[in-house]
mmCIF file of C-alpha atoms and ligand atoms in Angstrom:
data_model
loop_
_atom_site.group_PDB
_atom_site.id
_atom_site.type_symbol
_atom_site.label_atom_id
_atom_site.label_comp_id
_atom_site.label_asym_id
_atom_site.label_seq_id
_atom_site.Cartn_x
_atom_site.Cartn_y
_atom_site.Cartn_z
ATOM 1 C CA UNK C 11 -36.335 -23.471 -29.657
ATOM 2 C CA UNK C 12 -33.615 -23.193 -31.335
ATOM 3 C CA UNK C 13 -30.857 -19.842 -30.732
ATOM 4 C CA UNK C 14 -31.796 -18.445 -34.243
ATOM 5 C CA UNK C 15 -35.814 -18.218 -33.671
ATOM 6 C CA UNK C 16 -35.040 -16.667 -30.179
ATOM 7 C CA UNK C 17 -36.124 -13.087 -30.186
ATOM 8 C CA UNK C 18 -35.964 -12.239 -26.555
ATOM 9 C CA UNK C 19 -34.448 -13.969 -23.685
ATOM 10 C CA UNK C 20 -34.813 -13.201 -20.039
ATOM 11 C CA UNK C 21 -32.140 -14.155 -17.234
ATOM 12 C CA UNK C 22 -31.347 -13.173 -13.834
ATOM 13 C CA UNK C 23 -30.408 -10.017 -13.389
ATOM 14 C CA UNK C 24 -26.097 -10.033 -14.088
ATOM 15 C CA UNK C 25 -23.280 -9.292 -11.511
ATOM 16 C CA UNK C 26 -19.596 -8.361 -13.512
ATOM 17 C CA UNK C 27 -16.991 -9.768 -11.194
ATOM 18 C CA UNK C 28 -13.872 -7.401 -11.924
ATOM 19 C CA UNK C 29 -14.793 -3.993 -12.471
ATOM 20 C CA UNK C 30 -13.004 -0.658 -12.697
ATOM 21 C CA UNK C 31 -15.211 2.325 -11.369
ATOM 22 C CA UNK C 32 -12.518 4.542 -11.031
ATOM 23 C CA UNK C 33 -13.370 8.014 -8.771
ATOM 24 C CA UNK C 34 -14.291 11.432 -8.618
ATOM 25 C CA UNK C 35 -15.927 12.998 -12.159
ATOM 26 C CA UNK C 36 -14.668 9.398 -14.028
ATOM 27 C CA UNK C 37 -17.001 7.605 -11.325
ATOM 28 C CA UNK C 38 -19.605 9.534 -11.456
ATOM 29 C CA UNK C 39 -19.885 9.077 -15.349
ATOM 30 C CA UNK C 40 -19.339 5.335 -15.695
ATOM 31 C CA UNK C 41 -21.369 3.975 -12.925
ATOM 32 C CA UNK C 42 -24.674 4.528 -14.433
ATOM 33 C CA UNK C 43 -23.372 2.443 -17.279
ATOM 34 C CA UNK C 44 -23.028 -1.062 -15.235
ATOM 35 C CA UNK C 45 -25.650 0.268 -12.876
ATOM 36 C CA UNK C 46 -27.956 -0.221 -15.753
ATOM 37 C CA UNK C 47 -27.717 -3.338 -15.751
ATOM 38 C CA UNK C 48 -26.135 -4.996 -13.366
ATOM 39 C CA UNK C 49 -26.889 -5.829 -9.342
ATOM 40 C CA UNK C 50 -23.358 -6.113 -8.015
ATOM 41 C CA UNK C 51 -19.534 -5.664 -9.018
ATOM 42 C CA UNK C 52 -16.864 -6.825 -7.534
ATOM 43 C CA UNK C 53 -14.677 -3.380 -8.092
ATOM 44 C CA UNK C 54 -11.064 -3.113 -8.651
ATOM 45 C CA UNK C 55 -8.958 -1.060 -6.025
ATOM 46 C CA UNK C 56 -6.426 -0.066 -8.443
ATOM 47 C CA UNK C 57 -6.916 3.315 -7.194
ATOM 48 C CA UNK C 58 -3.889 6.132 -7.212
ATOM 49 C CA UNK C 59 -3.278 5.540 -4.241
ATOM 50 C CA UNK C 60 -4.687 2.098 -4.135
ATOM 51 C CA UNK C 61 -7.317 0.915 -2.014
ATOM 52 C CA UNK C 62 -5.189 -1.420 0.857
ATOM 53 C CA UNK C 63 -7.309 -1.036 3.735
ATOM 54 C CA UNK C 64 -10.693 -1.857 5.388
ATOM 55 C CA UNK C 65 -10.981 2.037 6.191
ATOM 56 C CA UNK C 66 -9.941 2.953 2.620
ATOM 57 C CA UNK C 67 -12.457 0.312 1.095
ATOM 58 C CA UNK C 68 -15.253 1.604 3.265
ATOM 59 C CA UNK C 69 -14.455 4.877 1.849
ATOM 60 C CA UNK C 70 -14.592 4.144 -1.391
ATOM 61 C CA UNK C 71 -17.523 2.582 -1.068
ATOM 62 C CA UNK C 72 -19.259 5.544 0.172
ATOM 63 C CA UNK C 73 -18.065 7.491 -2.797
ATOM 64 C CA UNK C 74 -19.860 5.237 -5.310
ATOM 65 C CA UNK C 75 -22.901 4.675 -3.214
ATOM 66 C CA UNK C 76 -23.016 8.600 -3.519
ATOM 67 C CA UNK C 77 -22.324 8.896 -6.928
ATOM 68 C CA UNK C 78 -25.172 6.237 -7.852
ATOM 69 C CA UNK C 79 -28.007 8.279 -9.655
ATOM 70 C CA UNK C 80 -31.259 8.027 -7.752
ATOM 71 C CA UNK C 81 -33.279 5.219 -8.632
ATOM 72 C CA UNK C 82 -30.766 2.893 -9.250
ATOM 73 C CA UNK C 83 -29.748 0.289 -7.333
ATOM 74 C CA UNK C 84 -26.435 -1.330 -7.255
ATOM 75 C CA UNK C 85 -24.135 -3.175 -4.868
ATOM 76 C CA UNK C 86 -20.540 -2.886 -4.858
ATOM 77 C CA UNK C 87 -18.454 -5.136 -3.622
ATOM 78 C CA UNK C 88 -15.428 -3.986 -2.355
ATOM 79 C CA UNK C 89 -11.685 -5.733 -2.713
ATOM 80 C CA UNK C 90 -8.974 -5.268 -1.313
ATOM 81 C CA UNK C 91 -5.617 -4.370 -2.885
ATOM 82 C CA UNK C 92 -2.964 -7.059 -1.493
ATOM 83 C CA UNK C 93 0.260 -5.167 -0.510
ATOM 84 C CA UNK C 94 3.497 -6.916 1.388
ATOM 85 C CA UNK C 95 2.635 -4.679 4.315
ATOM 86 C CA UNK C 96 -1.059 -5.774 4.276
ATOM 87 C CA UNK C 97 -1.942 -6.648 7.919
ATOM 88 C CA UNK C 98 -3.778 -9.895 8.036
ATOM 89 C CA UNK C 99 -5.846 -8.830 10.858
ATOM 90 C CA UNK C 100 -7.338 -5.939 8.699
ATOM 91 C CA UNK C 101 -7.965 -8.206 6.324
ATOM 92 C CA UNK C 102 -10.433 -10.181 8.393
ATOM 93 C CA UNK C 103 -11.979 -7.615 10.053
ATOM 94 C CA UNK C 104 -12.883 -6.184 6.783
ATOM 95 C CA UNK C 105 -14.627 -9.411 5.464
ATOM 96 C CA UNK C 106 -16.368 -9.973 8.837
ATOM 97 C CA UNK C 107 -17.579 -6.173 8.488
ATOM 98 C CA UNK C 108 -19.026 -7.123 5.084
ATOM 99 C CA UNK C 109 -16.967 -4.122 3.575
ATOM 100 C CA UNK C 110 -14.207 -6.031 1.601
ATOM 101 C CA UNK C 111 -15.611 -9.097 -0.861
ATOM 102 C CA UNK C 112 -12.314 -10.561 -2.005
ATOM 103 C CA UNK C 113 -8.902 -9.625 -2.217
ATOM 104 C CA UNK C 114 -7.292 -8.102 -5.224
ATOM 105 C CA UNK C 115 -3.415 -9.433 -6.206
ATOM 106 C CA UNK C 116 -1.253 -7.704 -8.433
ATOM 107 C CA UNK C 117 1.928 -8.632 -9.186
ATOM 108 C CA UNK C 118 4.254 -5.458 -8.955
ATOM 109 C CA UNK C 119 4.077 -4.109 -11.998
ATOM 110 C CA UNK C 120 1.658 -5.831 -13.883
ATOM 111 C CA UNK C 121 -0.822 -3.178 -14.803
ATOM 112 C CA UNK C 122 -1.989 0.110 -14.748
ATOM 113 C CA UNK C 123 -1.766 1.189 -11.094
ATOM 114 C CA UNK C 124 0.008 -1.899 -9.312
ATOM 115 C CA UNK C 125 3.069 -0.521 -8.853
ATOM 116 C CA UNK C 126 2.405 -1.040 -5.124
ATOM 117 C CA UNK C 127 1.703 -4.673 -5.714
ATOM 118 C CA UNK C 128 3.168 -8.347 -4.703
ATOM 119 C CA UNK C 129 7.301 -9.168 -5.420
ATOM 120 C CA UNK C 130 7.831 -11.630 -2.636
ATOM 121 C CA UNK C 131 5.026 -13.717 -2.068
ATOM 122 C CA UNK C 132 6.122 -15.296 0.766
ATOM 123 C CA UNK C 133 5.467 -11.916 2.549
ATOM 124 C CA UNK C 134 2.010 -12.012 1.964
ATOM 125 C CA UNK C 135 1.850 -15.959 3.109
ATOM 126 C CA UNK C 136 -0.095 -15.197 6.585
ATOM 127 C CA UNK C 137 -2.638 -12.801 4.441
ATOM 128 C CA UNK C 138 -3.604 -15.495 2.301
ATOM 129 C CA UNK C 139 -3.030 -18.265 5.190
ATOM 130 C CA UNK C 140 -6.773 -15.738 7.116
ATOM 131 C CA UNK C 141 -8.247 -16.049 4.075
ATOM 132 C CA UNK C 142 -7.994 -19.251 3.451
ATOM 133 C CA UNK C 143 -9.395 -19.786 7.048
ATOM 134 C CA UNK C 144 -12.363 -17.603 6.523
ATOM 135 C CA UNK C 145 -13.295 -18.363 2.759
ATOM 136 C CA UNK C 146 -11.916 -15.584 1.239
ATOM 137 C CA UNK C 147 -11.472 -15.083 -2.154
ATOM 138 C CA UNK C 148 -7.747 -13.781 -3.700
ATOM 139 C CA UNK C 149 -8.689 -12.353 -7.163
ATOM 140 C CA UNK C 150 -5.508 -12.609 -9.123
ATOM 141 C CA UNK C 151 -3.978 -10.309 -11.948
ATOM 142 C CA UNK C 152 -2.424 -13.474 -13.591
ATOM 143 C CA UNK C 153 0.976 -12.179 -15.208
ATOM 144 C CA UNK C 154 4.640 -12.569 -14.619
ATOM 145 C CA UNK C 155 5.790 -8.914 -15.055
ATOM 146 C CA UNK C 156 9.603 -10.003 -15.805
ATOM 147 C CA UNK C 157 11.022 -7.839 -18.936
ATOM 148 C CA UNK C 158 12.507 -11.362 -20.419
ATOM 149 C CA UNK C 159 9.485 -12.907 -20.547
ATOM 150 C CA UNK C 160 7.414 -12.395 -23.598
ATOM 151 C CA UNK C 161 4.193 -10.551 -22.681
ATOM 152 C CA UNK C 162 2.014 -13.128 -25.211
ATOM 153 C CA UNK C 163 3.829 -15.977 -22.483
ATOM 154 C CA UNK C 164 3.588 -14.024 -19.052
ATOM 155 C CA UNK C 165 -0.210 -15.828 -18.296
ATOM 156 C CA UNK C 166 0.651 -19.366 -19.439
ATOM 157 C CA UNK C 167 4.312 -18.738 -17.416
ATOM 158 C CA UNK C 168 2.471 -16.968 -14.421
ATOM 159 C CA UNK C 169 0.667 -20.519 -14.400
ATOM 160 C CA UNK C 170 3.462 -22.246 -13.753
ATOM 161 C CA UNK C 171 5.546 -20.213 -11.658
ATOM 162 C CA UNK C 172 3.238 -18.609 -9.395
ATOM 163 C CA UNK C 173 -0.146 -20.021 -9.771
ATOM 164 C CA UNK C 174 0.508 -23.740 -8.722
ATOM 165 C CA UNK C 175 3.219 -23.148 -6.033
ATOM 166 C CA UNK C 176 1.086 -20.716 -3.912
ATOM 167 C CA UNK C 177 -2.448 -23.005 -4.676
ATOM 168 C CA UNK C 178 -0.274 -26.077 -3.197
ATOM 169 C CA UNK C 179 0.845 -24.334 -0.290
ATOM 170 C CA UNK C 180 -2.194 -22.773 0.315
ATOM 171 C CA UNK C 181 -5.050 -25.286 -1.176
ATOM 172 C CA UNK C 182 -7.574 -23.934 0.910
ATOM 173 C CA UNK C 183 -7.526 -20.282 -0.401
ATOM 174 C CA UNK C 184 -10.321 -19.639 -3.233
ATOM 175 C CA UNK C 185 -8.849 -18.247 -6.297
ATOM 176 C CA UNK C 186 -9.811 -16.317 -8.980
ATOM 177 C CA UNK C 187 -7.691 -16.162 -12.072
ATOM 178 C CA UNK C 188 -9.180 -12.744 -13.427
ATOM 179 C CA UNK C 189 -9.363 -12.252 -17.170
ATOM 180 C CA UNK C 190 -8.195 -14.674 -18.800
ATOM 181 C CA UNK C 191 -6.617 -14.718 -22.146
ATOM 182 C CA UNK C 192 -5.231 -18.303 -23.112
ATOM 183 C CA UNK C 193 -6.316 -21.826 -23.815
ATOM 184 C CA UNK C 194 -3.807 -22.583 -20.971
ATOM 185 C CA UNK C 195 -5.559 -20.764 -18.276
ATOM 186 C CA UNK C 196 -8.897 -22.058 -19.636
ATOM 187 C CA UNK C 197 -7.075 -26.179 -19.497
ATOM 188 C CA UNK C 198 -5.455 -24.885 -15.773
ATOM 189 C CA UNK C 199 -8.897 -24.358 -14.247
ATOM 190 C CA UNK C 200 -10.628 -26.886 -16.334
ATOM 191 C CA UNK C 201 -8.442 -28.786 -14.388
ATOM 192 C CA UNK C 202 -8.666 -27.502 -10.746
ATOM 193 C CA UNK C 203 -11.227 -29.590 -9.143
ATOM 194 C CA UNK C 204 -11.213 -27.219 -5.937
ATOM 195 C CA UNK C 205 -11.464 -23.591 -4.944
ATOM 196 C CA UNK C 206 -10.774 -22.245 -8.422
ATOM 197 C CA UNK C 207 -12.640 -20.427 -10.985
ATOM 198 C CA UNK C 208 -11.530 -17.789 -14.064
ATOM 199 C CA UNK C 209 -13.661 -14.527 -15.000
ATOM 200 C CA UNK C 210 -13.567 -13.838 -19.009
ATOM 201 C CA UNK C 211 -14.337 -10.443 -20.140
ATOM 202 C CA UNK C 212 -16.761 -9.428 -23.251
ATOM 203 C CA UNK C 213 -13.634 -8.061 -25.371
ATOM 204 C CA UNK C 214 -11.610 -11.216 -25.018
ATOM 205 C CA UNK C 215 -14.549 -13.437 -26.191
ATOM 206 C CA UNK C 216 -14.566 -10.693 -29.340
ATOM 207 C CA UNK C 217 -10.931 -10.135 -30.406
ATOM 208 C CA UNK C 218 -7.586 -11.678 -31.230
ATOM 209 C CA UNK C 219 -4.203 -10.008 -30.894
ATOM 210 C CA UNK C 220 -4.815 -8.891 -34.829
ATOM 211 C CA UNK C 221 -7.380 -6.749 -33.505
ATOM 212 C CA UNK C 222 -4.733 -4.492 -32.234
ATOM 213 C CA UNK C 223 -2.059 -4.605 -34.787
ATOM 214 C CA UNK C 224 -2.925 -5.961 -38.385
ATOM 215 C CA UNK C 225 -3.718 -2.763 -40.592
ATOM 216 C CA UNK C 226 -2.904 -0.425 -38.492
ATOM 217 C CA UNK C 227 -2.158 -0.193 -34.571
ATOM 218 C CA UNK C 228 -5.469 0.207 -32.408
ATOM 219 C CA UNK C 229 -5.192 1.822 -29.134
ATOM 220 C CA UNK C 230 -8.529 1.070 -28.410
ATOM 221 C CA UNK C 231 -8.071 -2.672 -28.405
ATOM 222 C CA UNK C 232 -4.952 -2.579 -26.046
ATOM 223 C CA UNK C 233 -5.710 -3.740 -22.497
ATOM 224 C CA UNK C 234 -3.998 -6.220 -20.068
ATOM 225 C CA UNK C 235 -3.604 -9.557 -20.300
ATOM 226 C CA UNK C 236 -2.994 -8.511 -23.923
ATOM 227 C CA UNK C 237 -5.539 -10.324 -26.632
ATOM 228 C CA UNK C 238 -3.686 -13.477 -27.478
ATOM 229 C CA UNK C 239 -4.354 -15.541 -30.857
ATOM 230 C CA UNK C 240 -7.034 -16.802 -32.229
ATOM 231 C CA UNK C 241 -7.471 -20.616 -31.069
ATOM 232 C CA UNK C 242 -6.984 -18.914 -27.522
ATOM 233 C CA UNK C 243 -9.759 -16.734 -28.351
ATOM 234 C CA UNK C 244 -11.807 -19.579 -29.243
ATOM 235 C CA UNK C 245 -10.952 -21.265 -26.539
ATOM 236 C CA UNK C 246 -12.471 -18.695 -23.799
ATOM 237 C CA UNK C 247 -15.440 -18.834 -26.110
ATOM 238 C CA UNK C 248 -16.081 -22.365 -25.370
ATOM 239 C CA UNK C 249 -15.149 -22.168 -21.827
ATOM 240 C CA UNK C 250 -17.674 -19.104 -21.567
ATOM 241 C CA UNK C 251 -20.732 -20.819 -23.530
ATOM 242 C CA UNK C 252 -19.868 -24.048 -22.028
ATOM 243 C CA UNK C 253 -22.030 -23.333 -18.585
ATOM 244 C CA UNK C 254 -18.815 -25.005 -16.651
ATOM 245 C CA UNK C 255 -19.875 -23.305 -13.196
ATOM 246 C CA UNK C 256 -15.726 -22.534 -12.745
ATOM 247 C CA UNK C 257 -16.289 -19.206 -15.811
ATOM 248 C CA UNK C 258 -18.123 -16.375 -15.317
ATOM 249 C CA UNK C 259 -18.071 -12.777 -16.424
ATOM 250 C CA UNK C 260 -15.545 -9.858 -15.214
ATOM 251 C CA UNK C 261 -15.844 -7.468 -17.938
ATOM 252 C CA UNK C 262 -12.871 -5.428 -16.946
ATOM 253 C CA UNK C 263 -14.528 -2.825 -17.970
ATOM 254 C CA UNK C 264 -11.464 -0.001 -17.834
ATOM 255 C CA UNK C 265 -12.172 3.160 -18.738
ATOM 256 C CA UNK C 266 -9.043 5.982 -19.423
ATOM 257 C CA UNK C 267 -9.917 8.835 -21.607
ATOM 258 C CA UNK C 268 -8.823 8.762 -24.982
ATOM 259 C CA UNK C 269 -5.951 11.012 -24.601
ATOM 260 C CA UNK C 270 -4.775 8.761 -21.865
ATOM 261 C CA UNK C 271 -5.397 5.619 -24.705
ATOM 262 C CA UNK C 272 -3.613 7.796 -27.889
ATOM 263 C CA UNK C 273 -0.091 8.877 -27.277
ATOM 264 C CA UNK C 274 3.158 7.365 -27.440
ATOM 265 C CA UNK C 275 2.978 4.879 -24.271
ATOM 266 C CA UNK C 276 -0.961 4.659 -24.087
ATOM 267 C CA UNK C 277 -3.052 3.302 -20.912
ATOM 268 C CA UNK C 278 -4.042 -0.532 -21.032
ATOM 269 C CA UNK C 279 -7.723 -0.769 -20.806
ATOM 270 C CA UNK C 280 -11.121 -1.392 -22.525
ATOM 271 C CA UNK C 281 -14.402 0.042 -21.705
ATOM 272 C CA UNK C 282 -17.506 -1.965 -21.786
ATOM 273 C CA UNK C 283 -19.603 -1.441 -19.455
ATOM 274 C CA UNK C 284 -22.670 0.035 -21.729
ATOM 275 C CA UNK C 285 -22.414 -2.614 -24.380
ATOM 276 C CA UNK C 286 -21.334 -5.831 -22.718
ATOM 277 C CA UNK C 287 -24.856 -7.792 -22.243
ATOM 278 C CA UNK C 288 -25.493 -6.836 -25.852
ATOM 279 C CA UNK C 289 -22.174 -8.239 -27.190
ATOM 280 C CA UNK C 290 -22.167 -10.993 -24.923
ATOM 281 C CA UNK C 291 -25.809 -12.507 -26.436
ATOM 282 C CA UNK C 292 -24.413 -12.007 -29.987
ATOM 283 C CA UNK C 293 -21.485 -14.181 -29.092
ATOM 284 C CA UNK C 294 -23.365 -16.772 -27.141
ATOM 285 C CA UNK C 295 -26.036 -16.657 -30.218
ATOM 286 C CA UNK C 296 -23.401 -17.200 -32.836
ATOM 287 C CA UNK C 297 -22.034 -19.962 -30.305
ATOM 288 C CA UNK C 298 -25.539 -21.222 -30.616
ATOM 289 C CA UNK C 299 -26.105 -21.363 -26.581
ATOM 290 C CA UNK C 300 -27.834 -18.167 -25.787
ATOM 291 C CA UNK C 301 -29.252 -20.342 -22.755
ATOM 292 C CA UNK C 302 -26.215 -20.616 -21.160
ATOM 293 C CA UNK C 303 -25.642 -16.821 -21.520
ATOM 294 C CA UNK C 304 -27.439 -16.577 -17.967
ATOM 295 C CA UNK C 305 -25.091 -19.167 -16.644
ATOM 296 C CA UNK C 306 -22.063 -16.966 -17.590
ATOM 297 C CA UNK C 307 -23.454 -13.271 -16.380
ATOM 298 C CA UNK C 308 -26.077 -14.236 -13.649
ATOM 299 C CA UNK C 309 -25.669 -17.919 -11.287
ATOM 300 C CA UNK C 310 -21.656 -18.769 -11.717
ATOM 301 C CA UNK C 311 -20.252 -16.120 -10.488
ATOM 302 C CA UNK C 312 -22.451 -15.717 -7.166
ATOM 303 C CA UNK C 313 -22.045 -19.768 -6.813
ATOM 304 C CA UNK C 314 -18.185 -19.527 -6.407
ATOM 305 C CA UNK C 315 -18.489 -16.613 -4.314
ATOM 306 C CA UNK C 316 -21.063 -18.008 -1.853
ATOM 307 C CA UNK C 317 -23.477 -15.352 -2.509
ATOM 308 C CA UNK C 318 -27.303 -15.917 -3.929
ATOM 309 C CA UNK C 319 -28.209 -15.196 -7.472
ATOM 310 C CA UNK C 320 -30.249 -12.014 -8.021
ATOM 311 C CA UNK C 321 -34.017 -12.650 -8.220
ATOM 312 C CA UNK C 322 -34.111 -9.544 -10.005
ATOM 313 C CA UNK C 323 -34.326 -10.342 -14.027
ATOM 314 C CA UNK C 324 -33.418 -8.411 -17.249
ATOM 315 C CA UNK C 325 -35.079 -9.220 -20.676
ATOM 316 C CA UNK C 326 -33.109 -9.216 -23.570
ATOM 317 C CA UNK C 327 -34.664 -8.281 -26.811
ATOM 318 C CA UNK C 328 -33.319 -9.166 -30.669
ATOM 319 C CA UNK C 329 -34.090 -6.588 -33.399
ATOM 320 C CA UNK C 330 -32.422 -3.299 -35.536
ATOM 321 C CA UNK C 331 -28.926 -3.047 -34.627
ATOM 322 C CA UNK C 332 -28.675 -1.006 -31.569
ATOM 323 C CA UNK C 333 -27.185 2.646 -32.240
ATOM 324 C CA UNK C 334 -24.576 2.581 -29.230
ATOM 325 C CA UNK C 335 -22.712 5.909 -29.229
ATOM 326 C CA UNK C 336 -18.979 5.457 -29.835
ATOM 327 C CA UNK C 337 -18.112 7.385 -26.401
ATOM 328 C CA UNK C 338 -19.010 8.454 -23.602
ATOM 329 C CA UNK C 339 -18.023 11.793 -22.287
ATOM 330 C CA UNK C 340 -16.681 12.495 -18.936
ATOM 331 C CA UNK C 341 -15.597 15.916 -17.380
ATOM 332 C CA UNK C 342 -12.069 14.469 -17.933
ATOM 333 C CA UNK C 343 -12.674 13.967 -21.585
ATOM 334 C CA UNK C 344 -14.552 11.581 -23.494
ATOM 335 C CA UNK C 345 -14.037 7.687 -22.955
ATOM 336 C CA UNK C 346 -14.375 5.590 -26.540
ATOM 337 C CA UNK C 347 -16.738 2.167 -25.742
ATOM 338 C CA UNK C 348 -15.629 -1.126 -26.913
ATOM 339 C CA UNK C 349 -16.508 -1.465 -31.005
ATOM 340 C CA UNK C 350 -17.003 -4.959 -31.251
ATOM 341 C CA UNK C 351 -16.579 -4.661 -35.343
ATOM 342 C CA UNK C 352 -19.639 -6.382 -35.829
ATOM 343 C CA UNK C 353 -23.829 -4.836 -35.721
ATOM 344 C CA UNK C 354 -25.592 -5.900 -32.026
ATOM 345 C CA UNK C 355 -29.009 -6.898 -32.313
ATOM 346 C CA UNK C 356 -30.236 -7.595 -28.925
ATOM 347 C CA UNK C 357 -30.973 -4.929 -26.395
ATOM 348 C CA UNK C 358 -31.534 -5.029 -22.598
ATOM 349 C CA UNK C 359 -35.111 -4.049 -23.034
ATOM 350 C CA UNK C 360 -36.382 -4.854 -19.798
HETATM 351 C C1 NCD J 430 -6.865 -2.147 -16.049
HETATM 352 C C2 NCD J 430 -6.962 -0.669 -15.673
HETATM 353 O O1 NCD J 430 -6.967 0.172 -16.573
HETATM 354 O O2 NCD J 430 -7.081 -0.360 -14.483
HETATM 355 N N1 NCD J 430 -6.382 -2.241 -17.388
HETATM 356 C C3 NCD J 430 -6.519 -3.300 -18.221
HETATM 357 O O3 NCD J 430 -5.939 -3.289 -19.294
HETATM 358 N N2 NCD J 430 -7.291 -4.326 -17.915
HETATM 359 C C4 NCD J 430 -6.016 -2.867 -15.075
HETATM 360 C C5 NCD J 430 -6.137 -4.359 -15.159
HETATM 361 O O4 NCD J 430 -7.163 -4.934 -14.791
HETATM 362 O O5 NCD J 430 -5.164 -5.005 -15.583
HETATM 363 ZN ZN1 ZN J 431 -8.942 -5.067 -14.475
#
């Protein structure tokens, strides 16, 4: 049948592989929203102060088992946040505990939060040499935070300058290259054969840098890696609908509260945790593969990571455009969602 007759599709149940939960009252008001629909998420330890440790990730863990409302079920999967003082032996502890999925690195700098992150990455050689050995993912913020470089160039130069030295002296060591942003990331792990993959979020499949700064500056739109231009845009659309087992979905869903989005140096971050599955079947319908959508959300991700699919399903269902509040509100102050700028039909019905 073709996409345009479809009026309800119905896939494995989706996993988001790079998530921001947050803590405390922010927790506690966004995890219902990917608990909804998804089984597991691989969450972000971005954390003030970060999440380094196995003790620290079992923690936190804890916390958002105990904020989950009752009757939902929902698996996080912890990371790890890669520091130069990260002790290797930790590391693989926490993996052969089952508390820590992956590894999270961040270049110093990068982001919001990573301040505590990687400058010499020879430091963090035997980390990644244990991780290698035990099949360990490294999910990887993929920027170059230097002020020369332009930050539209600091994925395709982070490529080049960090990417392919520390995947040849490491080959064994899976790698994630988390949200990317640019036909050169998509080409760079079109073109690993081996122990890579790439996660694409919903908003990067959805908007171009102009969505930020023609006609007005839009806070709302601002998140790192920063939208690039269009024929990058396109470029993670094809990846995504392509079914190419190396993409899957990380929404980086990132919710700050608006006053930490609108003021004069306002947080990076997008959050789209309630209306990703919806956006993501309007793009993959307009793509005209809404059968690959499962592909994307539901059997790639798990593949690469070595885990099983969910046998769990949702049904999506096409109809009215779907009245999805513009925020959500939080004790700390309400959290605008993702506006994709265009109507969503389909609806996680089921
Ligand atoms: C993330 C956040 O707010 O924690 N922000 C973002 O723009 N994506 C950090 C990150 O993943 O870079
Ligand atoms: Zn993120």
């Amino acid at each position: 049948m073709p996409d345009k007759d479809l009026t309800s599709l119905t896939i494995r149940r989706p996993d988001d592989w790079h998530l921001h939960l947050r803590d405390g009252a922010m927790l506690q008001a966004v995890l219902p929203e990917t608990a909804r629909h998804f089984a597991r998420a691989i969450i972000m330890p971005n954390l003030v102060p970060p999440v380094v440790t196995a003790a620290q990730a079992a923690a936190y863990r804890d916390r958002i088992m105990a904020a989950l409302p009752d009757g939902m079920r929902f698996t996080p999967l912890m990371t790890l946040y890669l520091t130069e003082a990260t002790d290797p032996e930790d590391v693989r502890a926490a993996h052969a505990a089952g508390i820590a999925t992956a590894v999270k690195l961040y270049p110093a700098g990068a982001t919001t939060n990573s301040a505590s992150g990687v400058r010499d990455f020879e430091k963090v050689r035997p980390v990644l040499d244990v991780m290698a050995e035990i099949g360990m993912p490294l999910c990887v913020h993929g920027e170059v935070t230097d002020h020369d470089i332009d930050i539209f160039d600091r994925e395709a130069v982070f490529i080049d300058k960090i990417l392919k030295p520390l995947r040849k002296k490491v080959p064994d060591l899976k790698v994630v290259m988390e949200h990317v942003t640019t036909q050169d990331a998509v080409d760079y792990v079109r073109d690993s054969h081996k122990n890579m993959a790439a996660t694409i979020t919903t908003h990067h499949l959805i908007i171009n840098r102009n969505h930020i700064l023609a006609g007005g500056i839009k806070p709302h739109f601002y998140c790192l890696p920063v939208a690039k231009r269009e024929a990058h845009r396109i470029a993670l659309v094809q990846a995504a609908v392509s079914g190419d087992k190396r993409f899957f979905l990380g929404t980086d869903s990132a919710p700050h509260v608006d006053a930490a989005k609108l003021q004069n140096c306002g947080c990076a971050g997008i959050f789209t945790a309630t209306n990703t599955m919806s956006c993501l079947a309007e793009v993959f319908e307009v793509a005209g593969q809404l059968k690959k959508l499962e592909a994307f959300t539901s059997i790639n991700g798990p593949m690469f990571y070595g885990l099983p699919p969910n046998e769990a399903t949702i049904t999506l269902t096409k109809g009215d455009p779907v009245p999805y509040p513009d925020r959500i509100d939080t004790p700390d102050g309400p959290v605008t969602m993702f506006d994709p700028g265009f109507d969503l039909h389909w609806r996680v019905t089921g």
